[in-house]
Amino acid sequence: MGLFFKMVMRSVKRRRREMRFVSAAVFIAVLFLSGISVFQNVMNRYVTEKNYLNYGEWILSVTEELKSEEPAPFERLEHPYLLEKGISNTGGEVLDRDGVGTGKYVGAIDEAFAEMGNVSLYEGRLPENSDEIAMDLPALAAMGYSYDLGQTISIGVQTDEYGNIARKEFELVGTIRSFASNWNTDSSHPLPSCIVTEEGLEAAGGIFNRVWFYQLDRAYQDIDIDEFTAPFLKSGLRCTYNLYAYEQRLWGSPEMFAAVKLILLVVAAVASGYLLISYENGRRKWYYQYRTIGAERSQIRLMILIEGIYGAFPWALAAQVIPHLLGAAICAGVSAGTELPYLYEFLPGEVFLQAGVVFGVLFLVILAAWIVSGDRSLVKKYKDSYRK
């Protein structure tokens, strides 16, 4: 057996050009699969993080009506997958200097809301005292104010159907990036564009409604979102699903994203298998010659196994590992040099699935070569090759 093994390895070395072609082709096919897969996952994470930045990292919101004559049912949501709750207290519509509604609302937010909503400022800070206010730029423009910090802002809100107006003056301490008009929330209960403290809101007409925002634990981001949110949306509550953050994905939708992964997997597996089949078919006349000089059938099968493993498996494994190492290193460098979070994520289920399919196809090709390595098949292949 030792002499036979040395003979096989010497035969493999003599055909380095053929083996290099098979190895290089398998390497490129699997590298394409693994590289595109890593790129897709990183870009999908990037799109997701941008969605969280623009539309808030919350999945469900529930509105609690406080001054409605016929308030909708309300209860807090409870589920083990839901984490932190953020609260937005919204007051009345802000009036301009002529007493006309601006379409902008005053309100107060808590720390959890500011964090999960990624509330950021162009200048200044969020209010800390009852006479301070932070506003988005559209609200300042609608009320006829400049963007300069330190100016006095007069907030007037109609508090009842009789036309009574509560008015309070605030110092502008910050300008915030607008979120009130971007988010997918209950349109009949807008979010505030003018942020004050809870004490300041009471002085400016009080709370009209309260919106509770719920964050999904990131460990469960890959669950079936439609199935998860359906019971809450059908509960009769004023419940809203943040589809802007969870439905916008690379390639347009989660379904298309999964379909592209499947297509890549099939193409890489078929290409690798075809290349190995082509090589094995070209070798069958030589297997026949080994058989005629006394090689046993088990030795022919061992030869097929050694050549298949030597020519394909190490290169397929290297092609699967390299993109992950490069992806992790590049993402670490980008994250260190920018404000983006670390976007690379190792997904063992996906990696093992790809490896299982690719290596499984290669093993099936070797198994098929074993099946057709009988004497009758080898003789027929040898005669066909001799006639050509």
mmCIF file of C-alpha atoms in Angstrom, residues 37-318:
data_model
loop_
_atom_site.group_PDB
_atom_site.id
_atom_site.type_symbol
_atom_site.label_atom_id
_atom_site.label_comp_id
_atom_site.label_asym_id
_atom_site.label_seq_id
_atom_site.Cartn_x
_atom_site.Cartn_y
_atom_site.Cartn_z
ATOM 1 C CA SER A 37 -21.682 36.126 0.569
ATOM 2 C CA VAL A 38 -19.441 38.020 3.000
ATOM 3 C CA PHE A 39 -19.884 41.236 0.996
ATOM 4 C CA GLN A 40 -23.669 40.779 0.980
ATOM 5 C CA ASN A 41 -23.797 40.215 4.728
ATOM 6 C CA VAL A 42 -21.614 43.257 5.449
ATOM 7 C CA MET A 43 -23.654 45.484 3.129
ATOM 8 C CA ASN A 44 -26.881 44.168 4.598
ATOM 9 C CA ARG A 45 -25.604 45.041 8.080
ATOM 10 C CA TYR A 46 -24.673 48.485 6.751
ATOM 11 C CA VAL A 47 -28.171 49.011 5.314
ATOM 12 C CA THR A 48 -29.682 47.815 8.604
ATOM 13 C CA GLU A 49 -27.548 50.188 10.677
ATOM 14 C CA LYS A 50 -28.456 53.078 8.355
ATOM 15 C CA ASN A 51 -32.125 52.165 8.755
ATOM 16 C CA TYR A 52 -31.749 52.224 12.533
ATOM 17 C CA LEU A 53 -30.020 55.599 12.279
ATOM 18 C CA ASN A 54 -32.697 57.128 10.045
ATOM 19 C CA TYR A 55 -35.850 55.456 11.359
ATOM 20 C CA GLY A 56 -35.011 54.408 14.925
ATOM 21 C CA GLU A 57 -34.018 51.054 16.384
ATOM 22 C CA TRP A 58 -37.503 50.074 17.481
ATOM 23 C CA ILE A 59 -39.881 47.513 16.073
ATOM 24 C CA LEU A 60 -43.295 48.351 17.574
ATOM 25 C CA SER A 61 -44.948 51.437 18.986
ATOM 26 C CA VAL A 62 -48.225 51.790 20.885
ATOM 27 C CA THR A 63 -50.097 55.073 21.286
ATOM 28 C CA GLU A 64 -51.782 55.996 24.567
ATOM 29 C CA GLU A 65 -54.412 58.713 24.039
ATOM 30 C CA LEU A 66 -54.716 60.955 27.094
ATOM 31 C CA LYS A 67 -57.062 63.745 25.992
ATOM 32 C CA SER A 68 -59.293 61.984 23.491
ATOM 33 C CA GLU A 69 -63.033 61.787 24.232
ATOM 34 C CA GLU A 70 -63.063 58.180 22.978
ATOM 35 C CA PRO A 71 -59.537 56.877 23.539
ATOM 36 C CA ALA A 72 -58.433 53.700 21.776
ATOM 37 C CA PRO A 73 -57.646 50.647 23.931
ATOM 38 C CA PHE A 74 -54.164 50.737 25.404
ATOM 39 C CA GLU A 75 -51.881 48.348 27.222
ATOM 40 C CA ARG A 76 -48.138 47.942 27.430
ATOM 41 C CA LEU A 77 -46.565 45.240 25.298
ATOM 42 C CA GLU A 78 -44.870 42.301 27.012
ATOM 43 C CA HIS A 79 -42.681 39.745 25.257
ATOM 44 C CA PRO A 80 -39.311 38.131 26.098
ATOM 45 C CA TYR A 81 -37.887 39.292 22.740
ATOM 46 C CA LEU A 82 -38.700 42.954 23.460
ATOM 47 C CA LEU A 83 -36.099 44.922 25.368
ATOM 48 C CA GLU A 84 -35.976 48.567 26.346
ATOM 49 C CA LYS A 85 -39.022 50.845 26.179
ATOM 50 C CA GLY A 86 -38.714 54.446 25.031
ATOM 51 C CA ILE A 87 -41.423 57.046 25.643
ATOM 52 C CA SER A 88 -42.400 60.128 23.648
ATOM 53 C CA ASN A 89 -44.864 62.508 25.327
ATOM 54 C CA THR A 90 -46.487 64.753 22.719
ATOM 55 C CA GLY A 91 -48.368 67.959 23.435
ATOM 56 C CA GLY A 92 -50.421 70.109 21.116
ATOM 57 C CA GLU A 93 -49.707 71.617 17.732
ATOM 58 C CA VAL A 94 -47.403 74.633 17.915
ATOM 59 C CA LEU A 95 -48.809 77.917 16.621
ATOM 60 C CA ASP A 96 -46.792 80.491 14.710
ATOM 61 C CA ARG A 97 -46.613 84.182 15.610
ATOM 62 C CA ASP A 98 -49.950 84.801 13.887
ATOM 63 C CA GLY A 99 -51.691 82.030 15.828
ATOM 64 C CA VAL A 100 -51.825 79.653 12.840
ATOM 65 C CA GLY A 101 -50.970 75.981 13.244
ATOM 66 C CA THR A 102 -47.535 74.998 11.933
ATOM 67 C CA GLY A 103 -48.026 71.248 11.709
ATOM 68 C CA LYS A 104 -45.225 70.860 14.286
ATOM 69 C CA TYR A 105 -45.712 69.567 17.809
ATOM 70 C CA VAL A 106 -44.059 70.144 21.171
ATOM 71 C CA GLY A 107 -43.157 67.210 23.394
ATOM 72 C CA ALA A 108 -40.736 65.496 25.753
ATOM 73 C CA ILE A 109 -38.706 62.331 25.259
ATOM 74 C CA ASP A 110 -36.933 60.103 27.757
ATOM 75 C CA GLU A 111 -33.334 58.886 27.608
ATOM 76 C CA ALA A 112 -34.274 55.432 26.277
ATOM 77 C CA PHE A 113 -36.179 57.003 23.379
ATOM 78 C CA ALA A 114 -33.239 59.259 22.519
ATOM 79 C CA GLU A 115 -30.903 56.260 22.487
ATOM 80 C CA MET A 116 -33.009 53.817 20.466
ATOM 81 C CA GLY A 117 -34.125 56.620 18.173
ATOM 82 C CA ASN A 118 -30.527 57.703 17.531
ATOM 83 C CA VAL A 119 -31.568 61.289 18.211
ATOM 84 C CA SER A 120 -28.598 63.438 17.210
ATOM 85 C CA LEU A 121 -27.933 67.166 17.182
ATOM 86 C CA TYR A 122 -26.452 69.547 14.654
ATOM 87 C CA GLU A 123 -25.490 71.939 17.454
ATOM 88 C CA GLY A 124 -25.902 72.270 21.200
ATOM 89 C CA ARG A 125 -27.608 69.737 23.468
ATOM 90 C CA LEU A 126 -30.982 68.430 24.552
ATOM 91 C CA PRO A 127 -32.889 70.504 27.141
ATOM 92 C CA GLU A 128 -32.141 69.922 30.816
ATOM 93 C CA ASN A 129 -34.180 72.719 32.439
ATOM 94 C CA SER A 130 -37.854 73.637 32.165
ATOM 95 C CA ASP A 131 -37.099 76.828 30.187
ATOM 96 C CA GLU A 132 -34.913 75.160 27.523
ATOM 97 C CA ILE A 133 -35.866 73.729 24.140
ATOM 98 C CA ALA A 134 -34.249 71.849 21.229
ATOM 99 C CA MET A 135 -35.908 71.943 17.807
ATOM 100 C CA ASP A 136 -35.434 70.455 14.375
ATOM 101 C CA LEU A 137 -34.725 72.800 11.478
ATOM 102 C CA PRO A 138 -38.131 72.434 9.733
ATOM 103 C CA ALA A 139 -39.878 73.486 12.968
ATOM 104 C CA LEU A 140 -37.688 76.582 13.319
ATOM 105 C CA ALA A 141 -38.366 77.512 9.702
ATOM 106 C CA ALA A 142 -42.121 76.961 10.067
ATOM 107 C CA MET A 143 -42.223 79.296 13.074
ATOM 108 C CA GLY A 144 -40.083 81.962 11.409
ATOM 109 C CA TYR A 145 -36.969 81.617 13.575
ATOM 110 C CA SER A 146 -33.302 81.374 12.591
ATOM 111 C CA TYR A 147 -31.060 78.449 13.501
ATOM 112 C CA ASP A 148 -28.994 80.434 16.036
ATOM 113 C CA LEU A 149 -28.684 78.974 19.518
ATOM 114 C CA GLY A 150 -29.477 81.134 22.526
ATOM 115 C CA GLN A 151 -32.484 82.899 20.990
ATOM 116 C CA THR A 152 -35.843 83.000 22.727
ATOM 117 C CA ILE A 153 -38.555 80.752 21.264
ATOM 118 C CA SER A 154 -42.198 81.467 22.060
ATOM 119 C CA ILE A 155 -44.272 78.262 22.051
ATOM 120 C CA GLY A 156 -48.049 78.654 21.853
ATOM 121 C CA VAL A 157 -50.420 75.671 21.966
ATOM 122 C CA GLN A 158 -54.210 75.613 21.797
ATOM 123 C CA THR A 159 -55.264 73.568 24.821
ATOM 124 C CA ASP A 160 -59.014 73.124 24.252
ATOM 125 C CA GLU A 161 -61.870 73.533 21.797
ATOM 126 C CA TYR A 162 -62.630 77.008 23.143
ATOM 127 C CA GLY A 163 -59.477 78.506 21.727
ATOM 128 C CA ASN A 164 -57.534 78.872 24.968
ATOM 129 C CA ILE A 165 -53.805 79.095 24.289
ATOM 130 C CA ALA A 166 -50.981 78.170 26.615
ATOM 131 C CA ARG A 167 -47.810 80.094 25.783
ATOM 132 C CA LYS A 168 -44.334 79.784 27.224
ATOM 133 C CA GLU A 169 -40.943 81.153 26.233
ATOM 134 C CA PHE A 170 -37.891 78.885 25.967
ATOM 135 C CA GLU A 171 -34.210 79.329 25.244
ATOM 136 C CA LEU A 172 -33.036 77.414 22.180
ATOM 137 C CA VAL A 173 -30.181 75.169 23.388
ATOM 138 C CA GLY A 174 -29.929 72.697 20.506
ATOM 139 C CA THR A 175 -30.898 71.931 16.921
ATOM 140 C CA ILE A 176 -31.709 68.269 16.297
ATOM 141 C CA ARG A 177 -31.759 66.091 13.208
ATOM 142 C CA SER A 178 -35.418 65.697 12.316
ATOM 143 C CA PHE A 179 -37.019 62.359 13.129
ATOM 144 C CA ALA A 180 -40.668 63.367 13.562
ATOM 145 C CA SER A 181 -41.465 63.370 9.833
ATOM 146 C CA ASN A 182 -39.242 60.414 8.861
ATOM 147 C CA TRP A 183 -40.461 57.645 11.104
ATOM 148 C CA ASN A 184 -43.252 55.199 10.298
ATOM 149 C CA THR A 185 -45.562 56.003 13.220
ATOM 150 C CA ASP A 186 -49.278 56.587 13.708
ATOM 151 C CA SER A 187 -49.895 59.564 11.387
ATOM 152 C CA SER A 188 -52.835 60.758 13.484
ATOM 153 C CA HIS A 189 -50.506 61.209 16.474
ATOM 154 C CA PRO A 190 -47.336 62.964 15.211
ATOM 155 C CA LEU A 191 -44.076 62.920 17.095
ATOM 156 C CA PRO A 192 -42.676 66.174 18.543
ATOM 157 C CA SER A 193 -40.368 68.446 16.550
ATOM 158 C CA CYS A 194 -39.873 70.783 19.525
ATOM 159 C CA ILE A 195 -38.269 68.936 22.461
ATOM 160 C CA VAL A 196 -38.627 70.262 26.008
ATOM 161 C CA THR A 197 -38.472 68.705 29.483
ATOM 162 C CA GLU A 198 -41.569 67.171 31.064
ATOM 163 C CA GLU A 199 -41.913 70.257 33.297
ATOM 164 C CA GLY A 200 -41.628 72.512 30.268
ATOM 165 C CA LEU A 201 -44.272 70.463 28.451
ATOM 166 C CA GLU A 202 -46.715 70.857 31.343
ATOM 167 C CA ALA A 203 -46.239 74.614 31.192
ATOM 168 C CA ALA A 204 -46.833 74.576 27.408
ATOM 169 C CA GLY A 205 -50.238 72.927 27.468
ATOM 170 C CA GLY A 206 -49.517 69.460 28.860
ATOM 171 C CA ILE A 207 -49.445 65.979 27.330
ATOM 172 C CA PHE A 208 -52.019 65.103 24.668
ATOM 173 C CA ASN A 209 -50.807 61.561 23.947
ATOM 174 C CA ARG A 210 -47.957 59.233 24.865
ATOM 175 C CA VAL A 211 -46.243 56.822 22.449
ATOM 176 C CA TRP A 212 -44.402 53.765 23.778
ATOM 177 C CA PHE A 213 -41.596 52.385 21.590
ATOM 178 C CA TYR A 214 -40.284 48.836 21.969
ATOM 179 C CA GLN A 215 -36.887 47.570 20.855
ATOM 180 C CA LEU A 216 -36.274 44.049 19.515
ATOM 181 C CA ASP A 217 -33.402 42.122 21.053
ATOM 182 C CA ARG A 218 -30.698 41.933 18.353
ATOM 183 C CA ALA A 219 -30.250 38.240 19.094
ATOM 184 C CA TYR A 220 -33.635 37.690 17.405
ATOM 185 C CA GLN A 221 -33.209 39.905 14.344
ATOM 186 C CA ASP A 222 -33.469 36.922 11.991
ATOM 187 C CA ILE A 223 -36.858 35.692 13.194
ATOM 188 C CA ASP A 224 -39.926 35.868 10.956
ATOM 189 C CA ILE A 225 -40.849 39.501 11.610
ATOM 190 C CA ASP A 226 -44.329 39.232 10.066
ATOM 191 C CA GLU A 227 -45.193 36.263 12.267
ATOM 192 C CA PHE A 228 -43.779 38.003 15.349
ATOM 193 C CA THR A 229 -45.580 41.333 14.872
ATOM 194 C CA ALA A 230 -48.942 39.999 13.597
ATOM 195 C CA PRO A 231 -50.500 39.305 17.052
ATOM 196 C CA PHE A 232 -49.636 42.817 18.277
ATOM 197 C CA LEU A 233 -50.952 44.527 15.135
ATOM 198 C CA LYS A 234 -54.223 42.578 15.351
ATOM 199 C CA SER A 235 -54.720 43.243 19.077
ATOM 200 C CA GLY A 236 -56.967 46.300 18.600
ATOM 201 C CA LEU A 237 -54.343 48.654 20.030
ATOM 202 C CA ARG A 238 -52.992 51.693 18.181
ATOM 203 C CA CYS A 239 -49.921 49.651 17.347
ATOM 204 C CA THR A 240 -47.469 50.457 14.520
ATOM 205 C CA TYR A 241 -44.740 48.286 13.014
ATOM 206 C CA ASN A 242 -41.467 49.977 12.017
ATOM 207 C CA LEU A 243 -41.358 48.581 8.488
ATOM 208 C CA TYR A 244 -38.894 51.273 7.332
ATOM 209 C CA ALA A 245 -36.198 49.769 9.560
ATOM 210 C CA TYR A 246 -36.990 46.069 9.152
ATOM 211 C CA GLU A 247 -38.291 45.691 5.584
ATOM 212 C CA GLN A 248 -35.627 47.642 3.667
ATOM 213 C CA ARG A 249 -32.790 45.258 2.912
ATOM 214 C CA LEU A 250 -30.055 44.743 0.370
ATOM 215 C CA TRP A 251 -31.603 43.669 -2.975
ATOM 216 C CA GLY A 252 -34.883 45.267 -1.924
ATOM 217 C CA SER A 253 -36.383 42.686 0.437
ATOM 218 C CA PRO A 254 -35.410 39.849 2.809
ATOM 219 C CA GLU A 255 -36.844 37.312 0.327
ATOM 220 C CA MET A 256 -34.718 38.591 -2.570
ATOM 221 C CA PHE A 257 -31.653 38.692 -0.307
ATOM 222 C CA ALA A 258 -32.152 34.995 0.559
ATOM 223 C CA ALA A 259 -32.802 34.118 -3.112
ATOM 224 C CA VAL A 260 -29.493 35.661 -4.227
ATOM 225 C CA LYS A 261 -27.648 33.630 -1.572
ATOM 226 C CA LEU A 262 -29.307 30.446 -2.828
ATOM 227 C CA ILE A 263 -28.429 31.202 -6.466
ATOM 228 C CA LEU A 264 -24.775 31.821 -5.570
ATOM 229 C CA LEU A 265 -24.629 28.601 -3.576
ATOM 230 C CA VAL A 266 -26.071 26.523 -6.407
ATOM 231 C CA VAL A 267 -23.799 28.092 -9.054
ATOM 232 C CA ALA A 268 -20.631 27.537 -7.004
ATOM 233 C CA ALA A 269 -21.541 23.946 -6.105
ATOM 234 C CA VAL A 270 -22.463 23.005 -9.683
ATOM 235 C CA ALA A 271 -19.350 24.664 -11.120
ATOM 236 C CA SER A 272 -17.051 22.885 -8.658
ATOM 237 C CA GLY A 273 -18.728 19.539 -9.277
ATOM 238 C CA TYR A 274 -18.595 19.937 -13.056
ATOM 239 C CA LEU A 275 -14.883 20.721 -13.013
ATOM 240 C CA LEU A 276 -14.094 17.661 -10.912
ATOM 241 C CA ILE A 277 -16.294 15.470 -13.136
ATOM 242 C CA SER A 278 -14.445 16.707 -16.224
ATOM 243 C CA TYR A 279 -11.113 15.856 -14.631
ATOM 244 C CA GLU A 280 -12.244 12.394 -13.513
ATOM 245 C CA ASN A 281 -13.625 11.597 -16.978
ATOM 246 C CA GLY A 282 -10.278 12.494 -18.522
ATOM 247 C CA ARG A 283 -8.529 10.159 -16.089
ATOM 248 C CA ARG A 284 -10.627 7.036 -16.690
ATOM 249 C CA LYS A 285 -8.474 5.712 -19.520
ATOM 250 C CA TRP A 286 -5.477 5.867 -17.180
ATOM 251 C CA TYR A 287 -7.404 4.070 -14.468
ATOM 252 C CA TYR A 288 -8.007 1.299 -17.008
ATOM 253 C CA GLN A 289 -4.302 1.028 -17.707
ATOM 254 C CA TYR A 290 -3.564 0.766 -13.976
ATOM 255 C CA ARG A 291 -6.219 -1.962 -13.816
ATOM 256 C CA THR A 292 -4.599 -3.927 -16.651
ATOM 257 C CA ILE A 293 -1.216 -3.956 -14.923
ATOM 258 C CA GLY A 294 -2.647 -5.438 -11.739
ATOM 259 C CA ALA A 295 -4.172 -2.605 -9.675
ATOM 260 C CA GLU A 296 -7.159 -3.760 -7.628
ATOM 261 C CA ARG A 297 -10.522 -2.060 -7.855
ATOM 262 C CA SER A 298 -10.174 -0.787 -4.284
ATOM 263 C CA GLN A 299 -6.845 0.792 -5.252
ATOM 264 C CA ILE A 300 -8.462 2.539 -8.233
ATOM 265 C CA ARG A 301 -11.087 3.951 -5.894
ATOM 266 C CA LEU A 302 -8.408 5.068 -3.467
ATOM 267 C CA MET A 303 -6.628 6.770 -6.371
ATOM 268 C CA ILE A 304 -9.840 8.592 -7.324
ATOM 269 C CA LEU A 305 -10.316 9.708 -3.694
ATOM 270 C CA ILE A 306 -6.725 10.948 -3.296
ATOM 271 C CA GLU A 307 -6.768 12.869 -6.568
ATOM 272 C CA GLY A 308 -10.155 14.415 -5.820
ATOM 273 C CA ILE A 309 -9.164 15.491 -2.330
ATOM 274 C CA TYR A 310 -5.740 16.744 -3.407
ATOM 275 C CA GLY A 311 -7.080 18.701 -6.357
ATOM 276 C CA ALA A 312 -10.195 20.283 -4.870
ATOM 277 C CA PHE A 313 -10.720 20.144 -1.115
ATOM 278 C CA PRO A 314 -7.763 22.217 0.239
ATOM 279 C CA TRP A 315 -8.420 24.965 -2.302
ATOM 280 C CA ALA A 316 -12.141 25.008 -1.641
ATOM 281 C CA LEU A 317 -11.451 25.292 2.098
ATOM 282 C CA ALA A 318 -8.933 28.115 1.563
#
